[in-house]
Every structure is written in structure tokens, then in C-alpha cells.
XYZ file of C-alpha atoms in Angstrom:
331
model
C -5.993 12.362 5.889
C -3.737 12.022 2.621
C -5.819 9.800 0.162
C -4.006 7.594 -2.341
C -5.047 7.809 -5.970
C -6.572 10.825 -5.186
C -5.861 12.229 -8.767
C -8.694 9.731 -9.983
C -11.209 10.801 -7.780
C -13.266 13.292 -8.918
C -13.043 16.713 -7.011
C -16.677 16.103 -4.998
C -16.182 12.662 -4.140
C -12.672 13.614 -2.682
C -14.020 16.835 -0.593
C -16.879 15.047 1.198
C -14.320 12.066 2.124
C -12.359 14.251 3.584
C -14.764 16.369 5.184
C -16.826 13.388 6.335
C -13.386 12.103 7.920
C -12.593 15.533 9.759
C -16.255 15.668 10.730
C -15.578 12.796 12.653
C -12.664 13.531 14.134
C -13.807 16.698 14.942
C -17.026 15.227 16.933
C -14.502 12.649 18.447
C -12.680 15.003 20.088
C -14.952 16.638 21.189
C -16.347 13.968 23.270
C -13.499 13.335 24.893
C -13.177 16.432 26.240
C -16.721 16.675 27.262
C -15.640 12.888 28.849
C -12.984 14.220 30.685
C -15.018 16.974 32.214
C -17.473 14.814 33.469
C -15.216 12.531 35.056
C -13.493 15.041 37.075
C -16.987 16.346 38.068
C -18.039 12.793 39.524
C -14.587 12.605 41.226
C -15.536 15.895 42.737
C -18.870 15.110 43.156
C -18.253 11.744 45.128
C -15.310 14.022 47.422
C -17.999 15.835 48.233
C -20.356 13.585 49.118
C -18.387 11.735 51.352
C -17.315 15.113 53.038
C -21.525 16.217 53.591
C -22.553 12.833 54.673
C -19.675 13.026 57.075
C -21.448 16.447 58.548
C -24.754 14.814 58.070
C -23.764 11.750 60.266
C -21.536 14.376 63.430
C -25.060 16.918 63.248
C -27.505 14.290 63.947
C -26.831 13.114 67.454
C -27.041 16.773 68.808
C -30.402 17.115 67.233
C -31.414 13.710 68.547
C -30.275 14.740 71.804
C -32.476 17.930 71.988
C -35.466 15.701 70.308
C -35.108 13.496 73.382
C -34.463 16.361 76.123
C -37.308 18.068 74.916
C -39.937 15.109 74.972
C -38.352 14.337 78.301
C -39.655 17.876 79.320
C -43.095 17.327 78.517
C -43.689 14.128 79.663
C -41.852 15.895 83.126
C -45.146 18.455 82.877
C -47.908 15.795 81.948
C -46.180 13.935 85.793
C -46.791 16.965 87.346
C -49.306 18.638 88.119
C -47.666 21.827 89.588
C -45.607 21.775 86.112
C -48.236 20.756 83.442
C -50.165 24.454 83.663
C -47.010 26.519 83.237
C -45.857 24.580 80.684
C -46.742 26.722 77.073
C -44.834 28.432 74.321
C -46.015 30.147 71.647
C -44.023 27.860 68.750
C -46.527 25.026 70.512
C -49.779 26.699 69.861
C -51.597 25.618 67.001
C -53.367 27.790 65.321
C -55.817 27.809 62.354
C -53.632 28.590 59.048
C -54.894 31.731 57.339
C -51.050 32.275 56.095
C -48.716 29.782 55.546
C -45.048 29.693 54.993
C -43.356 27.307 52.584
C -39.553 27.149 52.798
C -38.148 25.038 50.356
C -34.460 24.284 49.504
C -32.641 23.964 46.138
C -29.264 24.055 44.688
C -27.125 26.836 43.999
C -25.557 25.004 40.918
C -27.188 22.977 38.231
C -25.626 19.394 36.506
C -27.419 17.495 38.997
C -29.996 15.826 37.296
C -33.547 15.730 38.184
C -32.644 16.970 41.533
C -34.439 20.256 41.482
C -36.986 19.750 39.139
C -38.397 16.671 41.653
C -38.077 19.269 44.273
C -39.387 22.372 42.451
C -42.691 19.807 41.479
C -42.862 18.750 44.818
C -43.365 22.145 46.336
C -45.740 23.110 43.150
C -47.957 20.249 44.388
C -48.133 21.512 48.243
C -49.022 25.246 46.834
C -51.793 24.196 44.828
C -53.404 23.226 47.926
C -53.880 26.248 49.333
C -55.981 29.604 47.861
C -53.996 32.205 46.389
C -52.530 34.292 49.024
C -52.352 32.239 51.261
C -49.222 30.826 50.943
C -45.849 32.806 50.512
C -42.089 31.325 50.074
C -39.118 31.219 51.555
C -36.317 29.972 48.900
C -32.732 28.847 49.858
C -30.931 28.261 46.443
C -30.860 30.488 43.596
C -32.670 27.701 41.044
C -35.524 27.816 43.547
C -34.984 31.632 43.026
C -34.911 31.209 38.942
C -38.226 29.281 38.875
C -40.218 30.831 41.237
C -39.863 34.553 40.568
C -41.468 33.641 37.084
C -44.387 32.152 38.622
C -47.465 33.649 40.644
C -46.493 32.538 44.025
C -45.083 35.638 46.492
C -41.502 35.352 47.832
C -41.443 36.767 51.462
C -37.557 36.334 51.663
C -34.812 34.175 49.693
C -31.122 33.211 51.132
C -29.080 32.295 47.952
C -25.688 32.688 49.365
C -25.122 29.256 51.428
C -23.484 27.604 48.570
C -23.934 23.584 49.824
C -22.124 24.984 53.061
C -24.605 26.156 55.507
C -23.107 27.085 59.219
C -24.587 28.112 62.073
C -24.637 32.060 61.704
C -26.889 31.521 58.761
C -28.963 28.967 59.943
C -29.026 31.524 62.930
C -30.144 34.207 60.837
C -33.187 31.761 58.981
C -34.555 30.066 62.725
C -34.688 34.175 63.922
C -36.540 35.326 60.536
C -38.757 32.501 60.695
C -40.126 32.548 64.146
C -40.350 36.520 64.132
C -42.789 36.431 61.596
C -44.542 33.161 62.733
C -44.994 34.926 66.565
C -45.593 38.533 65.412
C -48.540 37.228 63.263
C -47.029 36.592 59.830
C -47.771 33.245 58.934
C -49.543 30.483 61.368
C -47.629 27.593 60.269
C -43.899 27.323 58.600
C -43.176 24.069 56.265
C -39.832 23.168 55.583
C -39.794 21.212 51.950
C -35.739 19.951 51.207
C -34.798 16.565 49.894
C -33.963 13.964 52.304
C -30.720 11.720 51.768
C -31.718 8.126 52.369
C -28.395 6.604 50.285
C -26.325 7.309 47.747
C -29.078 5.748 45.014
C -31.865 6.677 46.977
C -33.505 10.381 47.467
C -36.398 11.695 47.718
C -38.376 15.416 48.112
C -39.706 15.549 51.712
C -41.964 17.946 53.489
C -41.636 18.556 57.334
C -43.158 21.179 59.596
C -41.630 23.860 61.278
C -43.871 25.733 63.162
C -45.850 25.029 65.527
C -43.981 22.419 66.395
C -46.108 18.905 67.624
C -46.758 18.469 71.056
C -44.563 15.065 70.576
C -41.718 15.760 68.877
C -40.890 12.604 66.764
C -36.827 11.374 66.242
C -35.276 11.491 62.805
C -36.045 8.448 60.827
C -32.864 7.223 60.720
C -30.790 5.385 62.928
C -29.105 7.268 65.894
C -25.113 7.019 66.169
C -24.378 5.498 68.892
C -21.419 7.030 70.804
C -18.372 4.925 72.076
C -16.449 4.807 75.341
C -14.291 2.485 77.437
C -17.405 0.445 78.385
C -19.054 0.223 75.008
C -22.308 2.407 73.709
C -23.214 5.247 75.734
C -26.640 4.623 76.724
C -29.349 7.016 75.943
C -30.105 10.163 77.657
C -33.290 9.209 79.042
C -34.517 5.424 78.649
C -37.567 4.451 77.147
C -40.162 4.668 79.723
C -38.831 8.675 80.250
C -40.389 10.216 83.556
C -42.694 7.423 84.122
C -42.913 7.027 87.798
C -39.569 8.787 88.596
C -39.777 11.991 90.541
C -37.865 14.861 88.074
C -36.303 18.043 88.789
C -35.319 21.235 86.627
C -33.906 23.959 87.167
C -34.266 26.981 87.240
C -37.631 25.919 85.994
C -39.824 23.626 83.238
C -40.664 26.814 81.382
C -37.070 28.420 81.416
C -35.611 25.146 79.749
C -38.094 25.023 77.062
C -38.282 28.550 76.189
C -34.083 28.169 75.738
C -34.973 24.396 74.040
C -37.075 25.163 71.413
C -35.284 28.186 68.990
C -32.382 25.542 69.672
C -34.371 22.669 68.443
C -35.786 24.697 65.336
C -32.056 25.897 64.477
C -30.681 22.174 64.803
C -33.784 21.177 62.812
C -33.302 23.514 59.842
C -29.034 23.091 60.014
C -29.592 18.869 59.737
C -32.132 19.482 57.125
C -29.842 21.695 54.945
C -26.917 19.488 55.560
C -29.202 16.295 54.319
C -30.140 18.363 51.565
C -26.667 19.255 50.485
C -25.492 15.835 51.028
C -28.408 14.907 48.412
C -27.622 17.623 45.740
C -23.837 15.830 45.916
C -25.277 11.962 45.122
C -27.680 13.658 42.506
C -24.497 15.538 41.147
C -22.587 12.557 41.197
C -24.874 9.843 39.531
C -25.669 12.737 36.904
C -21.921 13.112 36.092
C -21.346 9.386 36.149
C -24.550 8.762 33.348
C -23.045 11.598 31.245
C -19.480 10.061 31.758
C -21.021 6.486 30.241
C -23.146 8.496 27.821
C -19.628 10.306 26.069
C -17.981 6.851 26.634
C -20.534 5.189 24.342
C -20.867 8.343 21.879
C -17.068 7.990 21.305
C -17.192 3.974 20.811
C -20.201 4.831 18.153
C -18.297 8.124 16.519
C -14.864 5.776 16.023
C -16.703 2.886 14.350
C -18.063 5.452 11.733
C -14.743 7.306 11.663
C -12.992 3.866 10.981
C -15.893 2.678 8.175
C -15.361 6.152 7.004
C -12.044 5.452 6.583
C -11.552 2.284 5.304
C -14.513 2.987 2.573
C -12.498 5.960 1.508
C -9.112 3.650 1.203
C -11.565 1.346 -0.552
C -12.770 3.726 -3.374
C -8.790 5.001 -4.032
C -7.362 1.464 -4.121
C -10.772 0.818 -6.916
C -9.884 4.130 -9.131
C -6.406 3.170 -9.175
C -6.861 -0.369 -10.071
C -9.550 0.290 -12.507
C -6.935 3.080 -13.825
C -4.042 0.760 -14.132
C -6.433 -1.424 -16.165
C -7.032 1.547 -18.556
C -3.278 2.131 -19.215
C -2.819 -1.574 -20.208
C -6.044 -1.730 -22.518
């Protein structure tokens, strides 16, 4: 900034109006930048989340499917009495929990709020329940990883490499890991703690278990998606009422289909989980970017209304020294 009349201002005044000045600028810029940045990360951020809740929404009916098929087989052994003895598996036998197993999912990447702090807490909470020993984790996310290897819990195993994109092989390599150690004795019970996706503005830290699995299996919370054909909604697979009073047969046999049903159910469980999870960490990314976006937008507003009174008070002062000046020359 060239200041007028800036002969008559002494050398101190005229530094720190300029360097107040360039301050400014300097600060302004500097928030746009950091403006633009955000913006592009809540336009990736939203892409994103479109993109997982798109997976989230094609993943569910497969595990609602196996949900159903797999009450549908018990209630098939409860009709039966020939059925109901044979009818066991070890991921249905509860058993008293000397050793528990606490999976819990984070993020890979930070920027994304509270998101894994309210999920980090969450699982804190659950751990102080039990005596120490008793519980070990399982991490998926490496900020999962950077809190709890600092802390006094054990970590039996950690998968840091899924990267918001979890496929099948993985979740393939988790559901084997998992029920190995929960049937050769390792833990009695497996907890799954991830945050669920309700909407866009709403999520929330969750904790589900694994293994054993209930006698009942419940459906997911949400809404099933229906599928379409020529006639309209595909009804269900089974209606309401199930086996009641309706003579059933399987093949090759009750206890074939479920010990083939449930390491699928457990996968499916554990990939729609993840996805949800994902799909959360991209609306927590999102509204994180957008709040910093509004916070740099406001930050500049404030940072040019002192750059302009900077400014004009500056213009002020030279236009008074050369005034008063003129005034001199004429006395």
C-alpha cells in the first residue's frame, strides 16, 4: 500500500500502518485458501456419501434376506419335533463370558469432526464394565489404532487397511478370525461397536453382538427395500406367521443349512455394519467441512472489515498530516 503524505508521518507510525495493512492481507489470504480447501472437501465428502449410502441401501436386502431365512429355520425346528433336537451350532451357544471381544470401527482419516472421539468414548464406556483382562480389542481404523495402543486395554488383532472401502475378501478374512477364536475358546462373546447411519444429520455410536448370536435373530432397524417387478413389490420371502401350521421341508437337512447360514449371516452382518459405518464417517466428514467452510467464510467477512478500517484510518491520518502541513507553510 503506497501512503500519501507519507513524508509527514513519522517513521513508526508509517511502519506499523503498513505492517498492520499486510498483516491483514496476509491473514486474508490465507483464509481463502483454507476456504477453498474445505469446500472441495465437502464436495468430496457429499460424492462420497451419496456413493456409500448407495452400497448401504443394495447390501441390506441380502442381509435381510438371510435374517429372515434363518428365523424361518428355527421356527421350522421348534414345528418339528424330529428337527428341533438336531438343531445346534456352536455360534448359538451361550456361554458365560470369562473373555470378551470388543471390535470396534473407526476412520482411517481424520477432518471428520467428533466422529471418532463419540466412538472412541463409546467403546471406553463398554470396557470399563468389565475387569481388567477380560476384555481384548479388535480395531478396524488406524485412529482406533492411535488411541488405543496408548491405553491399557490389549489389542488381539487390528485391520487398518480397508480405507472406507471394505469388500468381501476382507470382511472374509475378519468373520474367519473372529469365529476361530470365539469356537477354539478365545473369547465367549464378540461385540461389534461401529456407528450407525440413521441420516445425513443424524448418527450415532451403536453396539451390537456378534457372537453367540440370539436364538431370534432380530431385522435391521430400518426399513427393508422393497424390490420391484412387473406386478409391483415382491412379497417377502416367508410371510409373517413363518412355519406356523405349514408342513416345511429342507434339504439336504435343517442342520446342513444352518451350519452354511450362519458364517454367511455373521459376514453379511459385519460387511452392512462397515458399510453403515463408512457411510457415517462421509456425513460426519461432510458437515465438518461444511462448518469449517462457514467458519473461513465469516473469518474473511471479519478480517476485510478490519483490513478496510485499517485502511481508511491510515488514508485518514495522511490526508490530516498533509492538511495540517499545508497549514504550516501558509502560517
Amino acid at each position: 500500500m503506497e501512503i500519501v503524505g507519507a513524508t509527514h508521518a513519522s517513521p513508526v507510525q508509517y511502519k506499523m500502518a503498513v505492517l498492520n495493512y499486510r498483516g491483514l492481507l496476509g491473514r486474508i489470504r490465507a483464509a481463502q485458501k483454507t476456504q477453498q480447501i474445505t469446500k472441495t472437501m465437502q464436495m468430496v465428502s457429499a460424492s462420497r456419501l451419496k456413493k456409500s449410502h448407495e452400497k448401504l441401501v443394495k447390501s441390506k436386502p441380502y442381509f435381510e434376506k438371510v435374517t429372515e431365512l434363518l428365523s424361518h429355520l428355527q421356527d421350522v425346528g421348534r414345528g418339528d419335533a424330529c428337527v428341533a433336537p438336531t438343531m445346534f451350532h456352536p455360534f448359538l451357544d451361550t456361554r458365560q463370558e470369562k473373555s470378551v471381544a470388543l471390535v470396534v470401527v473407526t476412520s482411517d482419516r481424520g477432518l471428520c469432526g467428533a466422529y471418532n472421539t463419540n466412538i472412541i468414548s463409546f467403546a471406553e464406556v463398554l470396557l470399563e464394565k468389565y475387569p481388567e483382562g477380560k476384555a481384548e480389542l479388535i480395531l478396524i481404523g488406524k485412529k482406533g489404532d492411535d488411541y488405543f495402543k496408548k491405553r491399557r486395554w490389549p489389542i488381539f488383532v487390528k485391520y487398518l487397511d480397508m480405507a472406507g472401502k471394505p469388500d468381501f475378501l476382507k470382511i472374509s478374512q475378519i468373520t474367519d478370525h473372529l469365529t476361530e477364536s470365539y469356537l477354539s475358546g478365545r473369547f465367549d462373546a464378540v461385540h461389534l461397536i461401529y456407528t450407525a447411519y440413521r441420516s445425513a444429520l443424524s448418527i450415532k455410536p451403536i453396539s451390537t453382538k456378534l457372537l453367540p448370536l440370539e436364538k431370534e435373530p432380530s431385522l435391521p432397524q430400518t426399513p427393508p427395500t422393497p424390490s420391484l417387478t412387473k406386478e409391483g413389490v415382491t412379497p417377502p420371502l416367508y410371510p409373517k406367521g413363518r412355519a406356523g401350521g405349514v408342513k416345511t421341508y429342507l434339504e439336504p437337512s435343517s442342520q446342513e443349512i444352518l451350519n452354511s447360514l450362519l458364517p454367511n449371516f455373521i459376514a453379511s452382518k459385519i460387511y452392512v455394519s462397515l458399510v453403515e459405518a463408512f457411510t457415517a464417517e462421509n456425513s460426519a466428514r461432510m458437515i465438518a467441512m461444511k462448518n469449517a467452510t462457514d467458519n473461513a467464510k465469516e473469518m474473511i467477512r471479519n478480517l476485510t472489515l478490519l483490513r478496510n478500517k485499517a485502511r481508511q484510518a491510515a488514508i485518514t491520518k495522511e490526508l490530516l498530516e498533509i492538511v495540517t502541513a499545508g497549514e504550516a507553510l501558509k502560517g
